C-alpha cells in the first residue's frame, strides 16, 4: 500500500498521490479509453485511493469512465476508492465555457446527475470548480452541507479560492481540502492561501504539479499539439514563453540526473516535500506515466536537494500566466 495523508483535520485519509482523471476525457486531445481504464485499474492496484474528476470533463464522459473502471475493478480495490468531484461549469454544445453556477438549486441538480453517472450513492469530496461571482460562497457551501447532511456527500471541498473566500466558507461548514494549482512553476499560494488553509486545518490537493506536462521532462520545443489540446492556448506553451520555461526544465533535469531520478519524479517529490497536508494529483493518462509518477514516492529530497531545485527553478521564474486571460478572470485565488 502507498503512504497516506489526511485531507485537513476533518477530511478522509487518502493515498499520498491522487489520480487526476481529466485528461482521459478532455482538454489534451484524444485519449485511449481502454488505456485510461487500465491506468485507473493500475492506480487502484498500486494503492491509489483518490480519483479526481469534474462533471464537466467531457460533459459527463469522465464520470462515466470512472464508473466503468470502478465497476470492473476487483471489489476490494473498488471499495477503497474515493471520488473527488468538481461541479458548476457551464458548457456549450461546441465545448466552450460560459461561466459557473453556484446557486443551491443548481448544486443539488449537479450532484444528482453526478451520482447517477458515477453509479454510487455518495460523493466523497464535492466542490464547485470556480466561485460563482453572483452567488455568495456561503450559499454554495451551505448547499453542499445540506447534501452532507442527507448522506449524498461525505466531505466539502473548495477549488481555486483565495484566502478571504476560504475563511468565509470555513465559517459555514467544515472544509476538508482546497484543490488548487501548485507546482515548482506555480507557487502563488505560498504567500496567503496556503498559510490560511493551514491555520484553518484545511488540506490541499495540488493539481498541475507537472504544469500540464511542461515540467515533466517529456515536453519538447518542437512538439506538435493535437487539435483541442488546451495547451495550444496556454500562455506558458506559447513562443518565447515555452523556450524560457523549457530552459528551466533543462536546469531541473541536471538536478534530477544527479539523483538518478526523472524530471517528473523530482517535480512531484518537491510537491510532496512541501508538507504532509499536501496531496499532489498526477494526471497520468497511461500506465507508463503512472508508474513514473508513483516512483516519486520513493524519492527523498534532503535540504541540499531542495536548495538545488530552488536554484534551478526559483519561485516566480515561469514565463506566462497559468491560464489564458479569460480563464484567469474566473480564478478567485488570483484576486
Short mmCIF file of C-alpha atoms in Angstrom, two decimals:
data_model
loop_
_atom_site.label_atom_id
_atom_site.label_comp_id
_atom_site.label_asym_id
_atom_site.label_seq_id
_atom_site.Cartn_x
_atom_site.Cartn_y
_atom_site.Cartn_z
CA UNK A 1 0.00 0.00 0.00
CA UNK A 2 1.02 3.60 -0.58
CA UNK A 3 1.64 6.04 2.25
CA UNK A 4 -1.42 8.06 3.19
CA UNK A 5 -2.16 11.66 4.08
CA UNK A 6 -5.28 13.18 5.62
CA UNK A 7 -7.24 15.90 3.86
CA UNK A 8 -7.21 18.57 6.56
CA UNK A 9 -8.45 17.98 10.09
CA UNK A 10 -11.92 16.85 9.04
CA UNK A 11 -11.34 15.01 5.77
CA UNK A 12 -10.57 11.40 4.90
CA UNK A 13 -7.24 9.63 4.78
CA UNK A 14 -6.17 9.21 1.15
CA UNK A 15 -3.15 7.93 -0.74
CA UNK A 16 -0.28 10.42 -0.74
CA UNK A 17 -0.72 10.78 -4.51
CA UNK A 18 -4.12 11.06 -6.16
CA UNK A 19 -5.02 10.37 -9.78
CA UNK A 20 -6.39 13.32 -11.74
CA UNK A 21 -8.57 11.84 -14.46
CA UNK A 22 -9.44 14.92 -16.55
CA UNK A 23 -7.02 14.20 -19.38
CA UNK A 24 -8.69 10.85 -20.00
CA UNK A 25 -11.73 12.71 -21.33
CA UNK A 26 -10.89 16.29 -22.22
CA UNK A 27 -8.52 19.14 -22.94
CA UNK A 28 -5.45 17.16 -24.04
CA UNK A 29 -6.68 15.75 -27.33
CA UNK A 30 -7.88 12.22 -27.95
CA UNK A 31 -7.41 9.66 -25.20
CA UNK A 32 -7.38 5.86 -25.41
CA UNK A 33 -10.40 4.60 -23.46
CA UNK A 34 -9.02 1.12 -22.87
CA UNK A 35 -5.67 2.51 -21.69
CA UNK A 36 -7.45 5.03 -19.48
CA UNK A 37 -9.40 2.30 -17.71
CA UNK A 38 -6.26 0.16 -17.46
CA UNK A 39 -4.47 3.13 -15.90
CA UNK A 40 -7.20 3.62 -13.31
CA UNK A 41 -7.07 -0.11 -12.53
CA UNK A 42 -3.28 0.04 -12.20
CA UNK A 43 -3.57 3.05 -9.88
CA UNK A 44 -6.07 1.26 -7.66
CA UNK A 45 -3.89 -1.87 -7.62
CA UNK A 46 -0.88 0.24 -6.58
CA UNK A 47 -2.85 1.66 -3.67
CA UNK A 48 -4.05 4.99 -5.08
CA UNK A 49 -7.37 5.72 -3.39
CA UNK A 50 -8.20 9.27 -4.54
CA UNK A 51 -9.73 9.70 -8.01
CA UNK A 52 -10.33 13.31 -9.04
CA UNK A 53 -12.82 14.35 -11.70
CA UNK A 54 -15.29 17.02 -12.74
CA UNK A 55 -18.81 16.61 -14.05
CA UNK A 56 -17.91 18.89 -16.97
CA UNK A 57 -14.86 16.88 -18.10
CA UNK A 58 -16.10 15.69 -21.45
CA UNK A 59 -19.65 16.67 -20.40
CA UNK A 60 -20.01 13.70 -18.07
CA UNK A 61 -17.69 11.39 -20.03
CA UNK A 62 -15.09 11.33 -17.26
CA UNK A 63 -17.54 10.33 -14.56
CA UNK A 64 -18.90 7.55 -16.76
CA UNK A 65 -15.34 6.39 -17.46
CA UNK A 66 -14.53 6.26 -13.75
CA UNK A 67 -17.77 4.40 -13.09
CA UNK A 68 -16.82 1.78 -15.68
CA UNK A 69 -13.31 1.46 -14.26
CA UNK A 70 -14.63 1.01 -10.72
CA UNK A 71 -17.33 -1.41 -11.81
CA UNK A 72 -14.74 -3.63 -13.49
CA UNK A 73 -12.11 -3.38 -10.74
CA UNK A 74 -11.68 -6.01 -8.02
CA UNK A 75 -14.18 -5.42 -5.22
CA UNK A 76 -11.51 -4.72 -2.63
CA UNK A 77 -9.91 -2.01 -4.73
CA UNK A 78 -13.25 -0.52 -5.71
CA UNK A 79 -14.31 -0.19 -2.09
CA UNK A 80 -11.12 1.71 -1.21
CA UNK A 81 -11.61 4.31 -3.96
CA UNK A 82 -12.69 7.82 -3.03
CA UNK A 83 -14.17 10.22 -5.58
CA UNK A 84 -13.43 13.95 -5.61
CA UNK A 85 -15.85 15.77 -7.93
CA UNK A 86 -15.93 19.36 -9.17
CA UNK A 87 -19.15 20.88 -10.45
CA UNK A 88 -20.58 24.17 -11.61
CA UNK A 89 -19.03 24.80 -15.00
CA UNK A 90 -21.48 25.80 -17.71
CA UNK A 91 -20.71 24.46 -21.18
CA UNK A 92 -21.84 24.93 -24.76
CA UNK A 93 -22.54 22.22 -27.34
CA UNK A 94 -19.30 23.24 -29.05
CA UNK A 95 -17.34 22.67 -25.83
CA UNK A 96 -16.93 26.26 -24.70
CA UNK A 97 -17.18 27.50 -21.12
CA UNK A 98 -19.74 30.22 -20.35
CA UNK A 99 -19.47 30.64 -16.58
CA UNK A 100 -20.23 28.89 -13.30
CA UNK A 101 -23.45 28.24 -11.38
CA UNK A 102 -23.25 28.02 -7.60
CA UNK A 103 -26.93 28.52 -6.74
CA UNK A 104 -28.16 25.99 -4.13
CA UNK A 105 -30.73 24.53 -6.53
CA UNK A 106 -28.01 24.08 -9.15
CA UNK A 107 -25.69 22.44 -6.61
CA UNK A 108 -28.33 19.83 -5.83
CA UNK A 109 -29.04 19.34 -9.52
CA UNK A 110 -25.37 18.85 -10.45
CA UNK A 111 -24.96 16.35 -7.59
CA UNK A 112 -27.96 14.29 -8.71
CA UNK A 113 -26.51 13.90 -12.19
CA UNK A 114 -23.03 13.04 -10.88
CA UNK A 115 -24.36 10.37 -8.54
CA UNK A 116 -26.22 8.79 -11.47
CA UNK A 117 -23.20 8.85 -13.80
CA UNK A 118 -20.82 7.55 -11.14
CA UNK A 119 -23.25 4.80 -10.18
CA UNK A 120 -22.84 5.46 -6.48
CA UNK A 121 -24.94 6.70 -3.56
CA UNK A 122 -22.41 9.27 -2.37
CA UNK A 123 -19.55 11.51 -3.48
CA UNK A 124 -16.58 11.59 -1.13
CA UNK A 125 -15.46 15.20 -1.70
CA UNK A 126 -17.64 17.70 -3.57
CA UNK A 127 -16.60 21.19 -4.64
CA UNK A 128 -17.55 23.96 -7.04
CA UNK A 129 -14.87 24.26 -9.72
CA UNK A 130 -14.77 28.07 -9.63
CA UNK A 131 -16.58 30.55 -7.42
CA UNK A 132 -19.80 31.86 -8.94
CA UNK A 133 -19.38 35.65 -8.66
CA UNK A 134 -23.17 36.09 -8.49
CA UNK A 135 -23.70 33.72 -5.56
CA UNK A 136 -22.11 34.17 -2.10
CA UNK A 137 -19.79 31.28 -1.32
CA UNK A 138 -21.74 30.82 1.92
CA UNK A 139 -24.83 29.80 -0.08
CA UNK A 140 -22.93 27.36 -2.29
CA UNK A 141 -21.14 25.74 0.64
CA UNK A 142 -24.38 25.67 2.61
CA UNK A 143 -26.00 23.70 -0.19
CA UNK A 144 -23.16 21.16 -0.18
CA UNK A 145 -23.51 20.95 3.61
CA UNK A 146 -27.15 20.02 3.03
CA UNK A 147 -26.01 17.21 0.75
CA UNK A 148 -23.64 16.05 3.50
CA UNK A 149 -26.50 16.02 5.98
CA UNK A 150 -28.60 14.00 3.54
CA UNK A 151 -25.78 11.46 3.07
CA UNK A 152 -25.16 12.21 -0.60
CA UNK A 153 -21.75 13.83 0.02
CA UNK A 154 -19.17 12.92 2.67
CA UNK A 155 -16.89 15.99 2.69
CA UNK A 156 -16.87 19.55 1.37
CA UNK A 157 -14.00 20.85 -0.74
CA UNK A 158 -13.17 24.10 -2.50
CA UNK A 159 -11.30 24.89 -5.69
CA UNK A 160 -9.15 27.87 -6.69
CA UNK A 161 -10.38 30.22 -3.95
CA UNK A 162 -8.45 32.98 -2.24
CA UNK A 163 -7.73 33.31 1.47
CA UNK A 164 -10.74 35.51 2.26
CA UNK A 165 -13.17 33.18 0.50
CA UNK A 166 -11.56 30.23 2.28
CA UNK A 167 -12.32 31.85 5.64
CA UNK A 168 -15.90 32.67 4.69
CA UNK A 169 -16.53 29.12 3.50
CA UNK A 170 -14.97 27.55 6.60
CA UNK A 171 -17.26 29.64 8.81
CA UNK A 172 -20.27 27.86 7.26
CA UNK A 173 -19.19 24.22 7.42
CA UNK A 174 -16.05 22.07 7.82
CA UNK A 175 -13.89 22.19 4.69
CA UNK A 176 -11.74 19.12 4.03
CA UNK A 177 -9.46 20.47 1.32
CA UNK A 178 -8.72 23.17 -1.18
CA UNK A 179 -7.91 22.00 -4.68
CA UNK A 180 -5.58 24.47 -6.33
CA UNK A 181 -2.70 24.59 -8.78
CA UNK A 182 0.65 24.23 -7.01
CA UNK A 183 3.96 23.28 -8.55
CA UNK A 184 7.52 24.44 -8.92
CA UNK A 185 6.33 26.95 -11.52
CA UNK A 186 3.03 27.90 -9.84
CA UNK A 187 3.78 28.95 -6.28
CA UNK A 188 1.34 31.79 -5.78
CA UNK A 189 -0.46 30.02 -2.93
CA UNK A 190 2.57 30.22 -0.67
CA UNK A 191 2.05 33.85 0.34
CA UNK A 192 -1.50 33.90 1.73
CA UNK A 193 -3.60 30.95 0.63
CA UNK A 194 -1.50 28.07 1.97
CA UNK A 195 -0.90 29.70 5.37
CA UNK A 196 -4.64 30.39 5.69
CA UNK A 197 -5.52 26.81 4.78
CA UNK A 198 -3.08 25.57 7.41
CA UNK A 199 -4.46 27.95 10.03
CA UNK A 200 -7.98 26.65 9.34
CA UNK A 201 -6.98 22.97 9.22
CA UNK A 202 -7.79 22.62 5.53
CA UNK A 203 -5.74 20.27 3.37
CA UNK A 204 -4.52 20.96 -0.16
CA UNK A 205 -4.95 18.72 -3.17
CA UNK A 206 -2.43 20.16 -5.62
CA UNK A 207 -3.18 19.85 -9.31
CA UNK A 208 -0.85 20.81 -12.13
CA UNK A 209 2.21 19.54 -10.24
CA UNK A 210 3.82 18.92 -13.64
CA UNK A 211 2.24 22.07 -15.10
CA UNK A 212 0.28 20.09 -17.70
CA UNK A 213 3.41 18.23 -18.77
CA UNK A 214 5.51 21.37 -19.14
CA UNK A 215 7.92 20.36 -16.37
CA UNK A 216 7.55 16.60 -16.83
CA UNK A 217 10.78 16.29 -18.77
CA UNK A 218 8.85 14.83 -21.70
CA UNK A 219 7.67 18.02 -23.43
CA UNK A 220 9.89 19.22 -26.29
CA UNK A 221 10.21 22.58 -28.04
CA UNK A 222 9.07 21.17 -31.38
CA UNK A 223 6.15 19.11 -30.11
CA UNK A 224 3.00 19.42 -32.23
CA UNK A 225 -0.14 19.54 -30.11
CA UNK A 226 -3.29 17.70 -31.16
CA UNK A 227 -6.43 19.64 -32.11
CA UNK A 228 -8.37 20.57 -28.98
CA UNK A 229 -5.34 20.35 -26.69
CA UNK A 230 -5.73 23.07 -24.04
CA UNK A 231 -2.00 23.73 -24.10
CA UNK A 232 -2.35 25.24 -27.57
CA UNK A 233 -3.99 28.24 -25.86
CA UNK A 234 -1.96 28.23 -22.66
CA UNK A 235 0.42 31.21 -22.32
CA UNK A 236 3.20 29.07 -20.85
CA UNK A 237 3.30 26.95 -24.01
CA UNK A 238 3.48 29.91 -26.40
CA UNK A 239 6.52 31.12 -28.35
CA UNK A 240 9.29 32.60 -26.26
CA UNK A 241 7.49 31.65 -23.05
CA UNK A 242 7.83 27.99 -23.97
CA UNK A 243 11.55 28.34 -24.68
CA UNK A 244 12.16 30.11 -21.39
CA UNK A 245 10.15 27.55 -19.44
CA UNK A 246 11.85 24.57 -21.05
CA UNK A 247 15.19 26.17 -20.18
CA UNK A 248 14.09 25.91 -16.55
CA UNK A 249 13.28 22.25 -17.15
CA UNK A 250 16.79 21.70 -18.52
CA UNK A 251 18.18 23.07 -15.27
CA UNK A 252 15.83 20.86 -13.26
CA UNK A 253 16.95 17.88 -15.36
CA UNK A 254 20.52 18.36 -14.17
CA UNK A 255 19.35 18.11 -10.55
CA UNK A 256 17.24 15.04 -11.33
CA UNK A 257 20.04 13.26 -13.13
CA UNK A 258 22.39 13.89 -10.24
CA UNK A 259 19.94 11.99 -8.02
CA UNK A 260 19.33 9.26 -10.59
CA UNK A 261 15.61 10.01 -10.95
CA UNK A 262 13.44 11.52 -13.66
CA UNK A 263 12.47 15.17 -14.02
CA UNK A 264 8.82 14.34 -13.35
CA UNK A 265 9.69 12.40 -10.22
CA UNK A 266 11.76 15.33 -8.97
CA UNK A 267 8.93 17.80 -9.53
CA UNK A 268 6.37 15.56 -7.84
CA UNK A 269 8.73 14.80 -4.95
CA UNK A 270 9.20 18.55 -4.47
CA UNK A 271 5.44 19.00 -4.12
CA UNK A 272 5.25 16.09 -1.66
CA UNK A 273 8.06 17.67 0.37
CA UNK A 274 6.16 20.91 0.89
CA UNK A 275 4.08 19.44 3.71
CA UNK A 276 2.15 16.37 4.82
CA UNK A 277 -1.05 18.35 4.33
CA UNK A 278 -0.50 18.47 0.56
CA UNK A 279 -1.69 15.64 -1.71
CA UNK A 280 -0.46 16.04 -5.30
CA UNK A 281 -2.78 14.93 -8.09
CA UNK A 282 -0.97 13.36 -11.02
CA UNK A 283 -2.72 13.48 -14.38
CA UNK A 284 -1.29 10.25 -15.79
CA UNK A 285 -3.20 9.00 -18.84
CA UNK A 286 -1.14 5.86 -19.33
CA UNK A 287 0.23 3.12 -17.13
CA UNK A 288 3.78 4.10 -18.04
CA UNK A 289 3.30 7.69 -16.85
CA UNK A 290 1.54 6.43 -13.73
CA UNK A 291 4.44 4.15 -12.86
CA UNK A 292 6.87 7.02 -13.26
CA UNK A 293 4.76 9.30 -11.07
CA UNK A 294 4.39 6.72 -8.30
CA UNK A 295 8.17 6.40 -8.27
CA UNK A 296 8.27 9.92 -6.81
CA UNK A 297 7.08 8.47 -3.51
CA UNK A 298 10.46 6.75 -3.19
CA UNK A 299 12.45 9.93 -3.84
CA UNK A 300 13.84 11.51 -0.68
CA UNK A 301 14.85 15.16 -1.03
CA UNK A 302 17.17 16.48 1.65
CA UNK A 303 17.90 20.12 2.35
CA UNK A 304 20.67 20.28 -0.23
CA UNK A 305 18.41 18.71 -2.87
CA UNK A 306 15.65 21.23 -2.15
CA UNK A 307 18.14 24.07 -2.34
CA UNK A 308 19.42 22.80 -5.70
CA UNK A 309 15.86 22.61 -7.01
CA UNK A 310 15.18 26.14 -5.79
CA UNK A 311 18.25 27.41 -7.62
CA UNK A 312 17.21 25.61 -10.80
CA UNK A 313 13.61 26.83 -10.71
CA UNK A 314 13.26 29.85 -8.42
CA UNK A 315 9.81 30.99 -7.32
CA UNK A 316 8.28 33.22 -9.96
CA UNK A 317 10.65 32.11 -12.72
CA UNK A 318 7.98 30.74 -15.07
CA UNK A 319 7.15 32.78 -18.16
CA UNK A 320 3.46 33.38 -18.84
CA UNK A 321 0.27 33.09 -16.82
CA UNK A 322 -1.06 29.65 -15.96
CA UNK A 323 -4.31 30.20 -17.91
CA UNK A 324 -5.43 32.43 -20.79
CA UNK A 325 -6.74 35.82 -19.62
CA UNK A 326 -10.42 34.89 -19.91
CA UNK A 327 -9.95 31.92 -17.60
CA UNK A 328 -7.69 33.81 -15.18
CA UNK A 329 -10.63 36.17 -14.63
CA UNK A 330 -12.62 33.28 -13.13
CA UNK A 331 -9.97 32.49 -10.50
CA UNK A 332 -10.94 33.82 -7.08
CA UNK A 333 -7.46 32.69 -6.00
CA UNK A 334 -5.87 35.33 -8.24
CA UNK A 335 -7.90 38.28 -6.99
#
